């Protein structure tokens, strides 16, 4: 299996906030040989520890504790209502733009652990099709709560198979377009991949790495906040996707990042301002190891860095981001060169941190 095959598998394994069972198991299966200690905290975040392996001499008695936080949840829905005809209504967990939700196929997961129970459904807003809608009706953008899922089976069967609270995710395949890769859950399985592959390629490092695959980021950084209390890191690196709005119709000064220009060192977003010295260090390491980097500022939106930076007395923190086009749609798109740059830059940092 090539490294990017793992990314494809990560992005197509369902796991919405609070229902991360399957993606957690996939990551646990993958990381056994990479880390020294692995545990799952009460909320469901994976805390994987890699002990120092310094090149020369003994490890420091109290090595620098570096926490990586990559959220493993994706935006999706929980079933909120089953109507008298067997149509499902949904409650969002994470922020979809409803303009991207018309005429989609979805997967309903009645058992978070068992894919054999999954059902395929059609997602559409309730209401009239364009042929019979009035001009006013055509203009209005429905809210998430007006969308419904058609499972194609009768009400009796629906009641037998589906219950309130079941996870629903968009069903969309992975595509490779030149150097780009398209999938619905690059946010944030791209970061899970970066954390796994950076730790896999480490040779020697003096810090103690606490690699946390967090839960429930998309509903308010909940997993990262809890797990950073446990880890009490000296340094926190949030890893996430960030906007690449380098596409037509957006002025250059609002692009945030550009696909293909390298790993994004996030200076600030609405949840955290990155530690000045850490940002400088990542910049310097990029130059030293000839890894492409770009700086970015995200005007609105946050990451796990906002949760871990303020926990347990606080820590020095920043966000490493993978530039992504069309975030929070089902066509989240990354450049394979950028995601590899993120992996290499993170590994270079972990090998130098002490
Ligand atoms: Zn994210």
Short mmCIF file of C-alpha atoms and ligand atoms in Angstrom, two decimals:
data_model
loop_
_atom_site.label_atom_id
_atom_site.label_comp_id
_atom_site.label_asym_id
_atom_site.label_seq_id
_atom_site.Cartn_x
_atom_site.Cartn_y
_atom_site.Cartn_z
CA UNK A 1 0.00 0.00 0.00
CA UNK A 2 1.44 3.41 -0.91
CA UNK A 3 1.32 6.23 1.61
CA UNK A 4 -1.41 8.03 -0.33
CA UNK A 5 -3.53 4.86 -0.35
CA UNK A 6 -3.65 5.28 3.43
CA UNK A 7 -4.89 8.85 2.94
CA UNK A 8 -7.63 7.59 0.62
CA UNK A 9 -8.66 5.02 3.23
CA UNK A 10 -8.65 7.64 5.99
CA UNK A 11 -10.85 10.03 3.99
CA UNK A 12 -13.45 7.38 3.13
CA UNK A 13 -13.87 5.94 6.63
CA UNK A 14 -16.87 7.61 8.31
CA UNK A 15 -16.49 9.38 11.67
CA UNK A 16 -18.50 12.45 12.68
CA UNK A 17 -18.18 14.19 16.07
CA UNK A 18 -19.04 11.71 18.82
CA UNK A 19 -19.12 8.78 16.36
CA UNK A 20 -15.41 8.39 15.62
CA UNK A 21 -15.46 4.62 16.27
CA UNK A 22 -14.40 3.40 12.82
CA UNK A 23 -11.81 6.06 12.05
CA UNK A 24 -10.33 5.56 15.53
CA UNK A 25 -10.01 1.81 14.90
CA UNK A 26 -8.40 2.38 11.50
CA UNK A 27 -5.82 4.74 13.04
CA UNK A 28 -5.19 2.35 15.97
CA UNK A 29 -4.58 -0.48 13.49
CA UNK A 30 -2.13 1.71 11.58
CA UNK A 31 0.00 3.20 14.39
CA UNK A 32 0.81 0.18 16.61
CA UNK A 33 4.36 -0.15 15.31
CA UNK A 34 5.11 3.60 15.32
CA UNK A 35 4.47 4.55 18.96
CA UNK A 36 5.60 3.21 22.38
CA UNK A 37 2.37 3.74 24.33
CA UNK A 38 -1.15 4.13 22.97
CA UNK A 39 -4.28 4.89 24.95
CA UNK A 40 -7.79 6.18 24.29
CA UNK A 41 -9.11 8.87 26.65
CA UNK A 42 -12.68 8.99 28.01
CA UNK A 43 -13.94 11.23 25.17
CA UNK A 44 -12.42 8.89 22.59
CA UNK A 45 -9.25 10.73 21.50
CA UNK A 46 -6.20 8.56 20.83
CA UNK A 47 -3.07 9.59 22.77
CA UNK A 48 -0.01 7.94 21.20
CA UNK A 49 3.36 8.52 22.86
CA UNK A 50 6.76 8.24 21.20
CA UNK A 51 9.64 8.28 23.69
CA UNK A 52 12.84 10.19 22.94
CA UNK A 53 15.52 8.40 20.91
CA UNK A 54 18.41 10.91 21.00
CA UNK A 55 21.35 10.42 18.63
CA UNK A 56 23.98 10.56 21.35
CA UNK A 57 23.86 10.32 25.13
CA UNK A 58 20.89 9.57 27.30
CA UNK A 59 17.46 11.09 26.97
CA UNK A 60 16.87 14.10 29.24
CA UNK A 61 15.19 13.27 32.55
CA UNK A 62 12.38 15.62 31.71
CA UNK A 63 12.26 15.82 27.92
CA UNK A 64 10.34 18.56 26.15
CA UNK A 65 6.73 17.41 25.79
CA UNK A 66 5.42 18.11 22.33
CA UNK A 67 1.73 17.49 21.68
CA UNK A 68 0.46 17.06 18.14
CA UNK A 69 -3.28 17.44 17.69
CA UNK A 70 -4.96 16.17 14.52
CA UNK A 71 -8.73 15.93 14.76
CA UNK A 72 -10.15 12.72 13.34
CA UNK A 73 -13.82 13.77 13.16
CA UNK A 74 -15.39 15.01 9.93
CA UNK A 75 -18.44 17.19 9.40
CA UNK A 76 -21.66 15.25 8.95
CA UNK A 77 -25.05 14.66 10.52
CA UNK A 78 -26.98 12.69 13.11
CA UNK A 79 -30.50 11.49 12.29
CA UNK A 80 -32.91 13.80 14.15
CA UNK A 81 -36.32 12.55 12.99
CA UNK A 82 -37.97 9.79 10.96
CA UNK A 83 -41.22 10.96 9.36
CA UNK A 84 -44.43 8.99 8.71
CA UNK A 85 -43.22 7.96 5.23
CA UNK A 86 -39.76 6.85 6.39
CA UNK A 87 -37.81 9.94 5.29
CA UNK A 88 -34.95 10.91 7.64
CA UNK A 89 -34.30 14.45 8.87
CA UNK A 90 -30.87 15.50 10.03
CA UNK A 91 -29.09 17.49 12.69
CA UNK A 92 -25.73 18.86 11.51
CA UNK A 93 -22.52 18.14 13.45
CA UNK A 94 -20.12 20.67 11.95
CA UNK A 95 -20.75 23.39 9.40
CA UNK A 96 -21.84 22.37 5.91
CA UNK A 97 -22.72 25.03 3.37
CA UNK A 98 -26.18 23.85 2.34
CA UNK A 99 -25.64 25.14 -1.22
CA UNK A 100 -23.35 22.10 -1.61
CA UNK A 101 -25.83 19.56 -0.32
CA UNK A 102 -28.35 19.26 -3.12
CA UNK A 103 -28.70 15.86 -4.82
CA UNK A 104 -25.99 14.02 -2.86
CA UNK A 105 -25.71 10.36 -1.98
CA UNK A 106 -25.19 9.66 1.72
CA UNK A 107 -24.25 6.72 3.92
CA UNK A 108 -26.40 6.17 7.00
CA UNK A 109 -24.47 4.24 9.67
CA UNK A 110 -26.84 2.66 12.22
CA UNK A 111 -23.93 0.94 13.96
CA UNK A 112 -20.79 3.08 14.35
CA UNK A 113 -18.63 -0.07 14.58
CA UNK A 114 -20.21 -2.22 11.88
CA UNK A 115 -20.10 -1.14 8.20
CA UNK A 116 -22.24 -4.14 7.18
CA UNK A 117 -25.27 -2.34 8.66
CA UNK A 118 -24.75 0.80 6.52
CA UNK A 119 -27.52 2.04 4.21
CA UNK A 120 -27.20 4.22 1.13
CA UNK A 121 -29.57 7.16 0.84
CA UNK A 122 -30.36 10.18 -1.35
CA UNK A 123 -30.03 13.64 0.21
CA UNK A 124 -32.17 16.51 -1.08
CA UNK A 125 -34.02 19.48 0.38
CA UNK A 126 -37.71 18.92 0.97
CA UNK A 127 -39.93 21.00 -1.35
CA UNK A 128 -40.64 21.31 -5.03
CA UNK A 129 -38.32 20.62 -7.98
CA UNK A 130 -37.41 23.50 -10.29
CA UNK A 131 -40.19 22.65 -12.81
CA UNK A 132 -42.98 23.50 -10.41
CA UNK A 133 -41.26 25.89 -7.95
CA UNK A 134 -42.22 29.57 -7.98
CA UNK A 135 -39.47 32.15 -8.76
CA UNK A 136 -39.36 33.00 -5.02
CA UNK A 137 -39.05 29.32 -4.01
CA UNK A 138 -36.21 28.83 -6.49
CA UNK A 139 -34.16 31.66 -4.96
CA UNK A 140 -34.34 30.53 -1.34
CA UNK A 141 -31.46 28.45 0.07
CA UNK A 142 -32.83 25.82 2.44
CA UNK A 143 -31.39 25.27 5.92
CA UNK A 144 -29.82 21.93 6.87
CA UNK A 145 -32.91 21.03 8.85
CA UNK A 146 -35.03 21.13 5.66
CA UNK A 147 -32.95 18.40 4.00
CA UNK A 148 -34.16 14.83 4.08
CA UNK A 149 -32.77 11.40 3.26
CA UNK A 150 -34.66 8.94 1.06
CA UNK A 151 -33.56 5.36 1.81
CA UNK A 152 -35.82 3.81 -0.83
CA UNK A 153 -37.33 1.36 1.66
CA UNK A 154 -40.70 1.45 3.41
CA UNK A 155 -41.34 3.07 6.79
CA UNK A 156 -41.50 -0.27 8.61
CA UNK A 157 -38.04 -1.28 7.42
CA UNK A 158 -36.63 2.18 8.14
CA UNK A 159 -37.95 1.99 11.73
CA UNK A 160 -36.34 -1.43 12.12
CA UNK A 161 -32.93 -0.34 10.82
CA UNK A 162 -32.48 3.35 11.74
CA UNK A 163 -32.82 5.30 14.98
CA UNK A 164 -32.49 8.90 16.14
CA UNK A 165 -28.79 9.71 16.61
CA UNK A 166 -27.42 7.48 13.84
CA UNK A 167 -24.45 8.92 11.95
CA UNK A 168 -24.89 10.13 8.37
CA UNK A 169 -22.00 11.09 6.08
CA UNK A 170 -21.82 12.14 2.46
CA UNK A 171 -20.94 9.23 0.20
CA UNK A 172 -18.30 10.46 -2.25
CA UNK A 173 -15.31 8.73 -3.84
CA UNK A 174 -11.64 9.79 -3.90
CA UNK A 175 -10.26 11.19 -7.16
CA UNK A 176 -6.69 11.85 -8.32
CA UNK A 177 -6.44 14.77 -10.76
CA UNK A 178 -2.82 15.31 -11.80
CA UNK A 179 -0.99 16.27 -8.60
CA UNK A 180 -4.27 16.96 -6.81
CA UNK A 181 -6.32 14.62 -4.68
CA UNK A 182 -10.03 15.16 -4.07
CA UNK A 183 -12.09 13.70 -1.25
CA UNK A 184 -14.89 14.67 1.11
CA UNK A 185 -12.95 14.45 4.39
CA UNK A 186 -9.52 15.94 3.68
CA UNK A 187 -10.55 18.08 6.69
CA UNK A 188 -9.07 16.55 8.69
CA UNK A 189 -7.86 13.14 7.62
CA UNK A 190 -5.08 14.95 5.72
CA UNK A 191 -3.73 16.01 9.13
CA UNK A 192 -4.13 12.51 10.59
CA UNK A 193 -2.02 11.30 7.66
CA UNK A 194 0.59 14.05 8.23
CA UNK A 195 0.91 13.14 11.95
CA UNK A 196 1.16 9.39 11.26
CA UNK A 197 3.65 9.70 8.41
CA UNK A 198 5.84 12.34 10.14
CA UNK A 199 6.16 10.10 13.22
CA UNK A 200 6.74 7.04 11.03
CA UNK A 201 9.71 8.63 9.27
CA UNK A 202 11.49 9.95 12.40
CA UNK A 203 15.05 8.73 12.90
CA UNK A 204 16.24 10.39 16.12
CA UNK A 205 14.47 12.86 18.34
CA UNK A 206 15.05 14.22 21.84
CA UNK A 207 11.52 15.39 22.68
CA UNK A 208 8.70 13.22 23.97
CA UNK A 209 5.96 13.19 21.35
CA UNK A 210 2.32 12.93 22.38
CA UNK A 211 0.46 12.49 19.13
CA UNK A 212 -3.24 13.00 19.77
CA UNK A 213 -5.94 12.14 17.26
CA UNK A 214 -8.70 14.24 18.75
CA UNK A 215 -12.48 13.91 18.67
CA UNK A 216 -15.22 16.53 18.29
CA UNK A 217 -13.12 19.37 16.87
CA UNK A 218 -15.85 20.35 14.42
CA UNK A 219 -18.29 21.10 17.24
CA UNK A 220 -15.87 23.22 19.29
CA UNK A 221 -12.38 21.77 19.87
CA UNK A 222 -13.74 19.53 22.61
CA UNK A 223 -11.39 16.55 22.37
CA UNK A 224 -8.22 18.65 22.14
CA UNK A 225 -9.19 20.73 25.16
CA UNK A 226 -9.72 17.62 27.29
CA UNK A 227 -6.66 15.67 26.12
CA UNK A 228 -4.26 18.58 26.53
CA UNK A 229 -5.18 18.60 30.24
CA UNK A 230 -3.90 15.01 30.32
CA UNK A 231 -0.75 15.63 28.26
CA UNK A 232 0.17 19.05 29.74
CA UNK A 233 2.46 19.84 26.81
CA UNK A 234 5.30 22.37 26.67
CA UNK A 235 4.69 22.79 22.93
CA UNK A 236 1.44 22.21 21.04
CA UNK A 237 1.21 21.79 17.28
CA UNK A 238 -2.32 21.74 15.88
CA UNK A 239 -2.43 20.15 12.44
CA UNK A 240 -5.35 20.92 10.16
CA UNK A 241 -6.43 21.90 6.70
CA UNK A 242 -6.79 25.58 5.82
CA UNK A 243 -8.47 27.52 3.04
CA UNK A 244 -6.82 27.71 -0.36
CA UNK A 245 -9.05 30.18 -2.17
CA UNK A 246 -6.68 30.54 -5.11
CA UNK A 247 -9.58 30.05 -7.50
CA UNK A 248 -11.49 32.44 -9.81
CA UNK A 249 -13.75 35.08 -8.28
CA UNK A 250 -11.66 35.75 -5.17
CA UNK A 251 -9.15 38.61 -4.90
CA UNK A 252 -5.51 37.51 -4.37
CA UNK A 253 -5.34 39.11 -0.93
CA UNK A 254 -8.10 36.79 0.29
CA UNK A 255 -6.59 33.54 -1.04
CA UNK A 256 -5.26 32.54 2.43
CA UNK A 257 -3.00 29.90 0.83
CA UNK A 258 -2.22 28.60 -2.67
CA UNK A 259 -2.26 24.97 -3.70
CA UNK A 260 1.23 23.76 -4.61
CA UNK A 261 3.06 26.52 -2.70
CA UNK A 262 3.92 24.19 0.19
CA UNK A 263 3.15 23.57 3.85
CA UNK A 264 1.19 26.44 5.45
CA UNK A 265 2.54 27.93 8.66
CA UNK A 266 -0.56 29.53 10.16
CA UNK A 267 0.28 32.82 11.84
CA UNK A 268 -3.22 33.25 13.30
CA UNK A 269 -6.86 32.32 12.96
CA UNK A 270 -9.87 33.23 15.06
CA UNK A 271 -8.99 30.64 17.74
CA UNK A 272 -5.25 31.20 18.28
CA UNK A 273 -2.26 33.39 17.48
CA UNK A 274 0.76 31.19 16.80
CA UNK A 275 3.80 31.45 19.07
CA UNK A 276 6.24 33.85 17.38
CA UNK A 277 9.39 31.77 17.97
CA UNK A 278 7.72 28.53 16.82
CA UNK A 279 6.64 30.18 13.57
CA UNK A 280 10.19 31.45 13.01
CA UNK A 281 11.58 27.96 13.78
CA UNK A 282 9.26 26.27 11.25
CA UNK A 283 10.20 28.90 8.64
CA UNK A 284 13.89 28.31 9.29
CA UNK A 285 13.54 24.52 9.13
CA UNK A 286 11.72 24.82 5.81
CA UNK A 287 14.62 26.80 4.34
CA UNK A 288 17.27 24.49 5.85
CA UNK A 289 15.69 21.30 4.51
CA UNK A 290 14.47 22.87 1.23
CA UNK A 291 10.82 22.21 2.07
CA UNK A 292 8.35 24.62 0.44
CA UNK A 293 6.41 26.69 3.01
CA UNK A 294 3.93 29.56 2.91
CA UNK A 295 2.59 31.68 5.76
CA UNK A 296 -1.14 32.15 6.19
CA UNK A 297 -3.72 34.02 8.21
CA UNK A 298 -7.27 32.69 8.37
CA UNK A 299 -9.73 35.51 9.05
CA UNK A 300 -12.50 33.30 10.49
CA UNK A 301 -12.37 29.72 11.71
CA UNK A 302 -10.38 27.88 14.35
CA UNK A 303 -8.45 24.68 14.99
CA UNK A 304 -7.47 22.43 17.90
CA UNK A 305 -4.60 24.87 18.57
CA UNK A 306 -7.18 27.16 20.16
CA UNK A 307 -8.12 24.38 22.58
CA UNK A 308 -4.68 23.13 23.50
CA UNK A 309 -2.99 26.53 23.76
CA UNK A 310 -5.17 27.63 26.67
CA UNK A 311 -5.31 24.42 28.69
CA UNK A 312 -3.63 23.66 32.02
CA UNK A 313 -1.62 26.87 32.35
CA UNK A 314 -1.17 27.21 28.59
CA UNK A 315 1.56 26.14 26.19
CA UNK A 316 3.49 27.57 23.25
CA UNK A 317 1.52 26.55 20.21
CA UNK A 318 1.02 27.01 16.49
CA UNK A 319 -0.87 25.44 13.60
CA UNK A 320 0.63 23.60 10.68
CA UNK A 321 -1.90 23.56 7.85
CA UNK A 322 -2.41 21.69 4.62
CA UNK A 323 -3.78 24.10 1.98
CA UNK A 324 -7.18 22.82 0.79
CA UNK A 325 -9.57 24.07 -1.88
CA UNK A 326 -13.34 23.84 -1.38
CA UNK A 327 -13.18 23.12 2.38
CA UNK A 328 -16.43 21.89 3.96
CA UNK A 329 -17.75 20.71 0.61
CA UNK A 330 -17.64 17.12 -0.62
CA UNK A 331 -14.78 18.02 -3.01
CA UNK A 332 -12.04 19.01 -0.57
CA UNK A 333 -8.89 19.19 -2.70
CA UNK A 334 -5.22 19.10 -1.72
CA UNK A 335 -1.92 19.11 -3.63
CA UNK A 336 0.10 15.96 -2.92
CA UNK A 337 3.29 18.07 -2.84
CA UNK A 338 1.85 20.25 -0.05
CA UNK A 339 0.79 17.36 2.17
CA UNK A 340 4.23 15.77 1.80
CA UNK A 341 5.82 19.15 2.62
CA UNK A 342 3.71 19.25 5.83
CA UNK A 343 4.89 15.74 6.73
CA UNK A 344 8.56 16.57 6.10
CA UNK A 345 8.43 19.90 7.92
CA UNK A 346 6.76 18.35 10.97
CA UNK A 347 9.33 15.53 11.04
CA UNK A 348 12.17 18.08 10.76
CA UNK A 349 10.71 19.99 13.71
CA UNK A 350 10.28 16.89 15.88
CA UNK A 351 13.87 15.81 15.15
CA UNK A 352 15.18 19.24 16.15
CA UNK A 353 12.96 20.01 19.20
CA UNK A 354 14.66 19.65 22.59
ZN1 LIG B 1 -10.48 20.77 10.50
#
